[in-house]
Coordinates of C-alpha atoms in Angstrom, one line a residue:
M1 CA -23.8 12.6 2.5
A2 CA -24.0 8.8 2.1
R3 CA -21.2 6.7 3.3
L4 CA -20.0 3.1 4.0
V5 CA -18.9 2.0 7.5
I6 CA -16.9 -1.2 7.9
E7 CA -18.5 -3.2 10.8
S8 CA -16.1 -6.2 10.6
G9 CA -12.9 -7.0 8.8
A10 CA -9.4 -5.7 8.8
D11 CA -10.5 -2.1 8.7
V12 CA -13.4 -2.3 11.1
G13 CA -14.7 1.2 12.0
M14 CA -13.4 3.0 8.9
V15 CA -15.8 5.3 7.2
F16 CA -15.8 5.9 3.4
P17 CA -17.8 8.9 2.2
I18 CA -19.6 8.2 -1.1
I19 CA -18.7 11.3 -3.1
N20 CA -18.9 10.1 -6.7
L21 CA -21.8 8.9 -8.8
T22 CA -20.1 5.5 -9.1
V23 CA -17.9 4.0 -6.3
S24 CA -15.9 0.9 -7.0
I25 CA -15.1 -1.6 -4.2
G26 CA -12.5 -4.4 -4.3
R27 CA -9.0 -5.6 -3.2
S28 CA -7.1 -3.7 -5.8
V29 CA -5.7 -0.2 -5.0
S30 CA -7.3 1.1 -8.2
N31 CA -10.7 1.0 -6.5
S32 CA -12.4 3.9 -4.9
I33 CA -12.7 1.8 -1.7
Q34 CA -10.0 -0.8 -1.2
I35 CA -10.9 -3.8 1.0
I36 CA -8.0 -5.7 2.5
D37 CA -9.6 -9.2 2.4
R38 CA -8.3 -12.2 0.4
K39 CA -11.9 -13.4 -0.2
V40 CA -12.7 -10.1 -1.9
S41 CA -12.1 -10.0 -5.7
R42 CA -9.8 -7.3 -7.1
H43 CA -12.8 -5.6 -8.6
H44 CA -15.7 -7.0 -6.5
A45 CA -18.6 -4.6 -6.6
E46 CA -19.8 -1.0 -7.1
I47 CA -22.2 1.5 -5.7
F48 CA -23.9 3.8 -8.2
F49 CA -26.5 6.6 -8.1
K50 CA -29.5 6.6 -10.3
D51 CA -33.2 7.7 -10.0
S52 CA -32.4 9.6 -6.8
A53 CA -31.2 6.5 -5.0
Y54 CA -28.0 4.5 -4.5
Y55 CA -27.7 1.0 -5.9
F56 CA -25.3 -1.9 -5.2
R57 CA -24.1 -4.2 -8.0
D58 CA -21.8 -7.2 -7.7
L59 CA -19.2 -7.3 -10.6
D60 CA -19.3 -11.1 -11.1
S61 CA -17.0 -11.5 -8.1
K62 CA -15.6 -15.0 -7.4
N63 CA -17.2 -15.4 -3.9
G64 CA -20.2 -13.2 -4.5
S65 CA -21.9 -10.6 -2.2
L66 CA -24.6 -10.7 0.4
I67 CA -27.2 -8.0 1.1
N68 CA -28.6 -8.2 4.7
G69 CA -27.2 -11.7 4.9
K70 CA -28.9 -13.0 1.7
P71 CA -27.3 -13.6 -1.8
F72 CA -28.6 -11.7 -4.8
T73 CA -28.0 -11.8 -8.5
S74 CA -28.8 -8.3 -9.8
E75 CA -28.5 -4.7 -8.7
M76 CA -30.3 -3.8 -5.5
P77 CA -31.3 -0.4 -4.1
L78 CA -29.7 0.7 -0.8
V79 CA -31.4 2.2 2.2
S80 CA -29.8 3.5 5.3
G81 CA -28.7 0.5 7.4
T82 CA -28.3 -2.0 4.6
Q83 CA -25.7 -4.5 5.4
L84 CA -23.3 -5.6 2.7
T85 CA -21.1 -8.7 3.0
L86 CA -18.0 -9.0 0.8
G87 CA -15.8 -12.0 1.7
D88 CA -15.2 -11.7 5.5
T89 CA -15.9 -8.0 5.5
I90 CA -19.2 -6.4 6.5
L91 CA -20.1 -2.9 5.5
V92 CA -23.1 -0.8 6.4
F93 CA -24.6 1.8 4.1
E94 CA -25.6 5.0 5.8
S95 CA -27.4 8.0 4.4
G96 CA -27.4 10.1 7.6
P97 CA -25.6 10.7 10.9
E98 CA -25.1 8.1 13.6
D99 CA -28.1 7.5 16.0
I100 CA -28.3 9.2 19.4
D101 CA -27.7 6.0 21.3
R102 CA -24.2 5.6 19.8
F103 CA -23.3 9.2 20.7
S104 CA -24.5 8.9 24.3
E105 CA -22.5 5.7 24.7
T106 CA -19.2 7.1 23.4
T107 CA -19.4 10.4 25.2
S108 CA -19.7 9.0 28.7
R109 CA -17.1 6.3 28.9
M110 CA -13.5 6.5 30.1
I111 CA -13.9 9.7 32.1
R112 CA -12.7 10.6 35.6
I113 CA -11.6 13.6 37.7
V114 CA -8.1 12.9 39.1
D115 CA -6.5 14.0 42.4
D116 CA -4.1 16.9 41.8
S117 CA -1.6 16.0 44.4
G118 CA 1.8 14.7 43.6
W119 CA 2.1 16.1 40.1
G120 CA 5.6 16.9 39.1
Q121 CA 7.4 19.6 37.2
P122 CA 6.4 20.3 33.5
R123 CA 8.8 19.3 30.8
S124 CA 7.0 20.1 27.5
S125 CA 6.7 23.4 25.5
V126 CA 5.0 24.2 22.2
A127 CA 5.1 27.2 19.9
A128 CA 1.9 29.3 19.4
G129 CA 0.0 29.5 16.2
K130 CA -3.2 30.9 14.7
Q131 CA -6.4 29.2 13.5
M132 CA -9.7 30.6 12.1
P133 CA -12.9 29.9 14.1
L134 CA -15.8 27.8 12.8
E135 CA -19.3 29.3 13.1
L136 CA -21.7 26.9 14.8
E137 CA -25.4 27.5 15.4
L138 CA -25.1 27.6 19.2
P139 CA -26.1 30.0 21.9
K140 CA -23.4 32.6 22.3
D141 CA -24.2 33.6 25.9
Q142 CA -23.4 30.4 27.7
L143 CA -21.5 27.1 27.5
P144 CA -23.7 24.0 27.0
K145 CA -24.8 22.6 30.3
D146 CA -27.1 19.7 29.6
S147 CA -27.0 16.4 27.7
D148 CA -29.4 17.5 24.9
K149 CA -27.2 20.4 24.0
R150 CA -24.2 18.1 24.2
L151 CA -25.7 15.7 21.8
T152 CA -26.7 18.5 19.4
I153 CA -23.1 19.7 19.5
L154 CA -21.8 16.2 18.8
Y155 CA -24.1 15.9 15.8
Q156 CA -22.7 19.1 14.5
V157 CA -19.2 18.0 15.2
A158 CA -19.7 14.7 13.3
D159 CA -21.3 16.6 10.4
A160 CA -18.5 19.2 10.4
I161 CA -15.5 16.8 10.4
R162 CA -16.5 13.4 9.1
N163 CA -16.0 14.2 5.5
I164 CA -12.8 16.2 5.8
L165 CA -10.0 14.0 4.5
N166 CA -7.1 16.4 4.6
L167 CA -5.5 16.1 8.0
D168 CA -4.4 19.7 8.4
D169 CA -7.9 21.0 7.4
L170 CA -9.4 18.5 9.8
L171 CA -7.3 19.6 12.8
E172 CA -8.1 23.2 12.0
Q173 CA -11.8 22.5 12.1
I174 CA -11.5 20.5 15.4
M175 CA -9.6 23.3 17.0
S176 CA -12.2 25.9 15.8
I177 CA -15.0 23.7 17.2
L178 CA -13.3 23.4 20.6
Y179 CA -12.9 27.2 20.8
E180 CA -16.5 27.8 19.8
V181 CA -18.0 25.5 22.3
T182 CA -15.6 25.6 25.3
Q183 CA -14.1 29.1 24.9
P184 CA -10.6 28.2 26.3
D185 CA -7.7 30.6 26.6
R186 CA -5.4 28.0 25.0
G187 CA -6.0 24.9 23.0
F188 CA -3.7 22.2 21.5
I189 CA -4.0 19.1 19.4
L190 CA -0.9 17.0 19.7
L191 CA -0.4 13.9 17.5
K192 CA 2.1 11.1 17.8
D193 CA 4.9 11.1 15.3
E194 CA 5.6 8.1 13.0
S195 CA 7.7 6.4 15.7
G196 CA 4.8 6.7 18.1
K197 CA 7.3 7.9 20.8
E198 CA 6.8 11.7 20.7
L199 CA 3.9 14.1 20.6
I200 CA 4.1 16.8 18.0
P201 CA 1.9 19.9 18.2
K202 CA -0.2 19.9 15.0
A203 CA -2.8 22.6 15.9
V204 CA -2.2 25.3 18.5
K205 CA -4.2 28.4 19.5
S206 CA -3.9 30.9 22.2
K207 CA -5.7 34.1 23.0
S208 CA -2.5 35.6 24.3
R209 CA -0.4 37.1 21.5
D210 CA 2.5 38.2 23.7
V211 CA 4.0 34.9 24.6
D212 CA 6.8 33.4 22.5
E213 CA 6.6 30.1 24.3
I214 CA 3.6 28.1 25.6
R215 CA 4.0 25.5 28.3
I216 CA 1.7 22.7 29.2
S217 CA 1.8 20.2 31.9
S218 CA 3.5 17.0 30.7
T219 CA 2.2 15.3 33.8
I220 CA -1.4 15.8 32.8
V221 CA -0.7 14.6 29.2
R222 CA 1.3 11.6 30.4
Q223 CA -1.5 10.5 32.7
C224 CA -4.1 11.0 30.0
L225 CA -2.2 8.8 27.6
H226 CA -1.2 6.2 30.1
D227 CA -4.7 5.7 31.6
R228 CA -6.6 6.5 28.3
V229 CA -9.0 8.8 30.2
S230 CA -10.1 12.3 29.8
I231 CA -8.8 14.4 32.7
L232 CA -10.3 17.5 34.4
V233 CA -8.2 19.8 36.6
S234 CA -10.5 22.3 38.3
D235 CA -9.3 25.6 39.8
A236 CA -5.7 24.6 39.6
A237 CA -4.2 28.0 40.4
S238 CA -5.9 28.3 43.8
D239 CA -4.9 24.8 44.9
Q240 CA -1.9 24.9 47.2
R241 CA -1.0 21.4 46.0
F242 CA 0.3 22.9 42.7
A243 CA 2.8 25.2 44.4
A244 CA 5.6 23.3 42.8
S245 CA 4.1 23.2 39.3
E246 CA 6.0 25.6 37.1
S247 CA 3.5 25.4 34.2
I248 CA 0.6 26.3 36.5
I249 CA 2.5 29.3 38.0
I250 CA 3.9 30.7 34.7
N251 CA 0.6 30.2 32.8
S252 CA -1.8 31.0 35.7
I253 CA -3.9 28.0 34.8
R254 CA -7.3 27.9 36.5
S255 CA -8.8 24.9 34.8
A256 CA -7.7 22.3 32.2
I257 CA -9.1 19.4 30.3
C258 CA -6.9 16.8 28.5
A259 CA -8.6 14.1 26.4
P260 CA -6.9 11.2 24.5
L261 CA -7.6 10.6 20.8
V262 CA -8.2 6.9 20.8
Y263 CA -9.7 4.9 18.0
K264 CA -9.8 1.0 17.7
E265 CA -7.3 0.8 20.7
E266 CA -4.8 3.0 18.9
I267 CA -3.8 6.3 20.5
Y268 CA -3.3 9.1 18.0
G269 CA -2.6 11.9 20.4
V270 CA -4.4 14.3 22.8
I271 CA -6.6 17.3 22.9
Y272 CA -5.7 19.8 25.6
I273 CA -7.5 23.0 26.5
D274 CA -7.2 25.3 29.6
T275 CA -8.4 28.6 31.0
Q276 CA -6.1 31.3 32.5
T277 CA -8.2 34.4 33.1
G278 CA -11.6 35.3 34.4
V279 CA -13.6 33.3 37.0
A280 CA -14.9 30.5 34.7
T281 CA -13.6 27.0 35.3
Y282 CA -14.5 23.8 33.6
G283 CA -16.7 21.2 35.2
N284 CA -18.1 17.7 34.4
E285 CA -20.3 19.0 31.6
E286 CA -17.3 20.4 29.7
L287 CA -15.4 17.2 30.4
E288 CA -18.1 15.1 28.9
L289 CA -18.3 17.4 25.9
V290 CA -14.6 17.4 25.2
N291 CA -14.4 13.7 25.6
G292 CA -17.2 13.2 23.0
I293 CA -15.5 15.6 20.6
A294 CA -12.2 13.7 21.1
N295 CA -13.9 10.4 20.3
Q296 CA -15.4 11.8 17.1
S297 CA -12.1 13.5 16.2
A298 CA -10.1 10.3 16.7
M299 CA -12.2 8.4 14.2
A300 CA -12.0 11.4 11.7
I301 CA -8.2 11.5 12.2
A302 CA -7.9 7.8 11.6
N303 CA -10.0 8.3 8.4
A304 CA -7.8 11.2 7.3
K305 CA -4.6 9.2 7.9
L306 CA -6.1 6.2 6.0
H307 CA -7.1 8.5 3.1
A308 CA -3.6 9.9 3.0
R309 CA -2.1 6.4 2.8
L310 CA -4.6 5.4 0.1
V311 CA -3.8 8.6 -1.9
E312 CA -0.1 7.7 -1.6
Q313 CA -0.8 4.1 -2.6
H314 CA -2.8 5.3 -5.6
K315 CA 0.0 7.7 -6.5
M316 CA 2.6 4.9 -6.1
A317 CA 0.3 2.5 -8.1
K318 CA 0.1 5.0 -10.9
E319 CA 3.9 5.5 -10.9
M320 CA 4.4 1.8 -10.8
E321 CA 2.0 1.4 -13.7
I322 CA 3.9 3.9 -15.7
A323 CA 7.2 2.1 -14.8
R324 CA 5.6 -1.2 -15.9
T325 CA 4.5 0.3 -19.2
I326 CA 8.0 1.6 -19.8
Q327 CA 9.5 -1.8 -18.9
M328 CA 7.1 -3.8 -21.0
N329 CA 7.9 -1.4 -23.9
L330 CA 11.6 -2.3 -23.5
L331 CA 10.8 -5.9 -24.3
P332 CA 10.8 -7.0 -28.0
K333 CA 7.7 -6.1 -29.9
V334 CA 8.2 -8.9 -32.5
Y335 CA 10.2 -12.1 -32.7
P336 CA 13.1 -12.7 -35.1
T337 CA 11.9 -14.1 -38.4
L338 CA 14.5 -16.7 -39.3
E339 CA 14.3 -19.4 -41.9
G340 CA 13.9 -22.8 -40.2
I341 CA 13.7 -21.4 -36.6
D342 CA 10.4 -20.7 -34.8
I343 CA 10.7 -18.3 -31.8
S344 CA 8.2 -17.2 -29.1
A345 CA 8.6 -15.6 -25.7
M346 CA 6.7 -14.0 -22.8
S347 CA 7.4 -12.2 -19.5
M348 CA 5.0 -11.6 -16.7
P349 CA 6.2 -9.7 -13.6
A350 CA 5.0 -10.9 -10.2
K351 CA 4.7 -7.2 -9.2
K352 CA 3.8 -4.3 -11.4
V353 CA 7.5 -3.8 -12.1
G354 CA 9.5 -7.0 -12.3
G355 CA 13.1 -8.2 -12.3
D356 CA 13.1 -10.4 -15.4
Y357 CA 14.2 -9.5 -18.9
Y358 CA 14.6 -11.0 -22.3
D359 CA 15.7 -9.6 -25.7
F360 CA 16.5 -10.4 -29.3
L361 CA 19.4 -8.3 -30.7
P362 CA 20.1 -8.2 -34.4
M363 CA 23.9 -8.3 -35.0
P364 CA 25.6 -5.8 -37.2
A365 CA 26.5 -8.2 -40.0
G366 CA 24.5 -11.1 -41.5
S367 CA 21.4 -12.6 -40.1
R368 CA 22.7 -13.5 -36.6
Y369 CA 20.8 -12.6 -33.5
G370 CA 21.8 -12.1 -29.8
I371 CA 19.5 -14.0 -27.5
A372 CA 19.3 -12.9 -23.9
I373 CA 17.4 -13.8 -20.8
A374 CA 18.2 -12.3 -17.3
D375 CA 16.9 -12.2 -13.8
V376 CA 17.8 -9.5 -11.2
S377 CA 17.8 -10.5 -7.5
G378 CA 14.9 -8.6 -6.0
K379 CA 11.8 -7.1 -7.6
G380 CA 10.2 -3.7 -8.0
V381 CA 11.7 -0.4 -9.1
P382 CA 15.3 -1.0 -8.1
A383 CA 15.4 -4.3 -10.0
A384 CA 13.8 -2.6 -13.0
I385 CA 16.3 0.2 -13.0
L386 CA 19.2 -2.2 -12.9
L387 CA 17.7 -4.3 -15.7
A388 CA 17.2 -1.2 -17.9
T389 CA 20.9 -0.4 -17.4
I390 CA 21.8 -4.0 -18.3
R391 CA 19.6 -3.8 -21.4
A392 CA 21.1 -0.6 -22.6
S393 CA 24.7 -1.9 -22.1
L394 CA 23.9 -5.2 -23.8
Q395 CA 22.5 -3.5 -26.8
I396 CA 25.7 -1.5 -27.1
E397 CA 28.1 -4.4 -26.4
A398 CA 26.3 -6.6 -28.9
Q399 CA 27.2 -4.2 -31.7
Q400 CA 30.9 -4.3 -31.1
K401 CA 33.3 -6.0 -33.5
D402 CA 34.5 -8.4 -30.8
A403 CA 31.0 -9.2 -29.6
V404 CA 31.7 -12.8 -28.8
V405 CA 29.5 -14.0 -26.0
T406 CA 32.2 -14.3 -23.4
N407 CA 33.5 -10.8 -24.0
V408 CA 30.1 -9.3 -23.9
V409 CA 29.1 -11.0 -20.7
S410 CA 32.5 -10.1 -19.1
R411 CA 32.0 -6.4 -19.8
L412 CA 28.4 -6.6 -18.5
N413 CA 29.7 -8.1 -15.3
K414 CA 32.2 -5.3 -14.8
M415 CA 29.4 -2.8 -15.3
A416 CA 27.0 -4.6 -13.0
F417 CA 29.8 -4.8 -10.3
R418 CA 30.2 -1.1 -10.5
D419 CA 26.5 -0.1 -10.6
A420 CA 24.6 -2.7 -8.6
S421 CA 23.7 -1.8 -5.0
N422 CA 24.6 -4.1 -2.1
N423 CA 23.2 -7.6 -2.3
M424 CA 21.9 -7.2 -5.9
F425 CA 23.1 -9.4 -8.7
I426 CA 22.0 -10.6 -12.1
T427 CA 21.8 -14.0 -13.6
M428 CA 21.9 -14.2 -17.4
V429 CA 22.1 -16.5 -20.4
Y430 CA 23.4 -14.8 -23.5
G431 CA 23.9 -16.5 -26.8
I432 CA 24.4 -15.8 -30.5
L433 CA 22.0 -17.6 -32.9
D434 CA 23.4 -18.1 -36.4
P435 CA 20.8 -19.5 -38.8
V436 CA 23.3 -19.6 -41.6
K437 CA 26.0 -21.7 -39.8
R438 CA 23.2 -23.4 -37.9
T439 CA 24.8 -22.8 -34.5
F440 CA 23.9 -21.4 -31.1
E441 CA 26.9 -20.2 -29.0
Y442 CA 26.0 -19.3 -25.4
T443 CA 27.4 -18.6 -22.0
N444 CA 25.5 -19.0 -18.7
A445 CA 26.2 -16.4 -15.9
G446 CA 24.6 -18.3 -13.0
H447 CA 21.2 -18.6 -14.5
V448 CA 18.9 -21.6 -14.2
Y449 CA 20.0 -24.1 -16.9
P450 CA 18.1 -23.8 -20.2
L451 CA 16.7 -27.1 -21.5
L452 CA 17.5 -28.5 -24.9
F453 CA 15.2 -31.3 -26.2
D454 CA 16.1 -33.3 -29.3
A455 CA 13.6 -34.8 -31.6
T456 CA 13.3 -37.9 -29.5
G457 CA 12.6 -36.0 -26.3
K458 CA 16.1 -36.5 -24.8
I459 CA 17.1 -33.6 -22.6
A460 CA 20.4 -31.7 -22.2
Q461 CA 21.0 -28.7 -19.9
L462 CA 23.0 -25.6 -21.0
K463 CA 25.5 -25.2 -18.1
K464 CA 28.6 -23.7 -19.6
G465 CA 29.5 -20.3 -18.3
G466 CA 30.5 -18.7 -15.0
F467 CA 29.4 -16.7 -12.0
F468 CA 26.5 -14.2 -11.4
L469 CA 26.9 -10.7 -12.8
G470 CA 27.8 -8.0 -10.3
I471 CA 29.4 -10.2 -7.6
M472 CA 33.1 -10.4 -8.6
E473 CA 34.5 -7.8 -10.9
N474 CA 36.9 -10.1 -12.8
S475 CA 34.8 -13.2 -13.2
E476 CA 35.7 -15.3 -16.3
Y477 CA 33.2 -17.0 -18.5
E478 CA 33.3 -20.0 -20.8
S479 CA 31.1 -20.6 -23.8
E480 CA 29.7 -23.7 -25.7
T481 CA 28.6 -23.9 -29.3
I482 CA 25.6 -26.2 -30.2
N483 CA 25.0 -27.3 -33.7
L484 CA 21.3 -26.8 -34.6
E485 CA 19.4 -29.9 -35.8
S486 CA 15.9 -30.4 -37.0
G487 CA 13.5 -31.3 -34.2
Q488 CA 15.5 -29.5 -31.4
T489 CA 13.6 -27.3 -28.9
F490 CA 15.4 -24.8 -26.7
V491 CA 13.7 -23.6 -23.6
L492 CA 15.2 -20.7 -21.8
Y493 CA 13.3 -19.7 -18.6
S494 CA 13.6 -17.8 -15.3
D495 CA 13.3 -19.5 -11.9
G496 CA 9.8 -18.0 -11.6
V497 CA 8.6 -20.8 -13.8
T498 CA 9.8 -23.8 -11.7
D499 CA 9.3 -21.8 -8.5
T500 CA 5.6 -21.4 -9.2
M501 CA 4.0 -22.3 -5.8
N502 CA 0.5 -23.5 -4.9
K503 CA -1.4 -22.9 -1.7
S504 CA 0.2 -25.9 -0.1
G505 CA 3.6 -24.4 -0.6
E506 CA 4.5 -27.0 -3.2
L507 CA 6.7 -25.9 -6.2
F508 CA 5.9 -26.6 -9.8
G509 CA 9.5 -27.8 -10.2
I510 CA 11.7 -28.9 -13.1
E511 CA 10.1 -32.3 -13.6
R512 CA 6.6 -30.9 -14.3
L513 CA 8.2 -28.4 -16.7
K514 CA 9.9 -31.2 -18.6
K515 CA 6.7 -33.2 -18.7
V516 CA 4.7 -30.3 -20.2
I517 CA 7.4 -29.6 -22.8
R518 CA 7.7 -33.3 -23.8
A519 CA 3.9 -33.5 -24.3
H520 CA 4.0 -30.5 -26.7
L521 CA 7.2 -31.1 -28.7
H522 CA 5.1 -31.5 -31.8
C523 CA 3.6 -28.0 -31.3
T524 CA 4.7 -24.6 -32.4
A525 CA 7.0 -22.4 -30.3
Q526 CA 4.0 -20.2 -29.2
E527 CA 1.9 -23.3 -28.3
I528 CA 4.7 -24.7 -26.2
R529 CA 5.1 -21.3 -24.5
D530 CA 1.3 -21.1 -23.8
A531 CA 1.2 -24.7 -22.5
I532 CA 3.9 -23.9 -20.0
H533 CA 2.1 -20.8 -18.8
E534 CA -1.3 -22.5 -18.6
A535 CA 0.2 -25.5 -16.7
C536 CA 1.7 -23.1 -14.1
L537 CA -1.5 -21.2 -13.7
E538 CA -3.5 -24.4 -13.2
F539 CA -0.9 -25.6 -10.7
R540 CA -1.0 -22.5 -8.5
K541 CA -4.7 -21.9 -8.9
E542 CA -5.7 -19.1 -6.4
A543 CA -2.2 -18.7 -5.0
D544 CA -0.5 -15.4 -5.7
Q545 CA 2.2 -15.3 -8.3
F546 CA 5.4 -15.6 -6.3
D547 CA 8.1 -14.6 -8.8
D548 CA 8.4 -13.1 -12.3
F549 CA 7.6 -15.6 -15.1
T550 CA 9.7 -15.4 -18.3
V551 CA 10.3 -18.0 -21.0
I552 CA 11.9 -18.1 -24.5
I553 CA 11.1 -21.0 -26.9
M554 CA 13.3 -21.7 -29.9
K555 CA 12.1 -24.6 -32.1
I556 CA 14.5 -25.8 -34.9
Q557 CA 12.6 -27.0 -38.0

């Protein structure tokens, strides 16, 4: 099966099997292969199969791609060994197994036979389990005793495990291979837990079915991990130096091999096998073989763990996309149509699910509208949940008979104080727009001050109000009523507008915002909104969006 191997970059050494007719490559988690590289576009390139061959195509990426170090402009066929450069990441396309030289190199390094003297008492025990054997095309009458057979086995090991991406299935296959080629009485694969401090038995097999508890030498395992070497203990039971070793006595261990699972300098665990019966003991050939299997297995385990993380990321991304869809559907679909008042708005979350919110709420009597903009401290799902609660409460409160702005915000504050988790709070501006009386009454609960431009460009800030929502249960709020006049422009925004940051760490700031608005006071509300957004995009250029971006424009005609 064809595959891509990362030769340089953040995930150097990782192997990605090409299992679909089209495989997408890019920085986004939605790709078949995600490349963690800032110079790689979100959807950078793809590999596809046609006319019995694989082809590579760049998807108009910003920084382009190289094939064997040279740029290209159209799709190119791939042959085994083709080098692909995307940003700072180099990948190699392979259509077959690794060459013999690489196997012989990895199977003979970091191996030594240790002196048995001085090993202490065992401390570890694991419960026995069952595994099914894997049938390999190997001689059944003897263990492999020469390098050619060893290389043949390692090819078969690579072919058998490199495309298994489920960790449990992978460990079962590794254990079956070990039993087939080394014929131990006991075998264990122990992997580090998430803390990296403890070894957990993940695959266990024993020929003895009468033992409730299986003990292994913690000393051998500790030395294997500490020195990062494969260890061979030969004829342990007959060596008087093991007289004090409880695990050797209880389990009648004649010979044991312990090999570390090391990949890219990270230790994933160990493989341990031993013999207890018969006259056979392990020697250097078996040590070399198990070490080679361990090296191949470590890479496969790293791939399986990476695949599990990617699957979880894709699952989370899908869930976040659903949450984003729900949240975006909570925003108004249309703007109020009011005589003499032009309204436009937009909200763009920095993450898939943001912490900003705006709304237009028709009041129960007349043509009045509640106007709201809010920002929750924090981002992501917790912020979105709290915002959804605020929205639902606001829509209820806005329909009450005593729905003056201060009463509404006071009740929202009590609700937020009760429901918000530690260190979470909400800033909000809530006002009532009355096109008949030509007034806008508002209160500001700790939000960035909205801007009010008159026809001449003179600016006022809407500061009247009180404290954040959710911090103090009995906060009091003041309101201010503004008479609407022709030529006025109200700009309500979140701090994600002024906090837009470029690569140099410079903020867009309030003065740039004022300048953009002044230059477009003659324009429609939508044109002013778009001008602000485009100015912020131009300012930050390639820098990531730092915060949610929300703005409401109300232009009085």
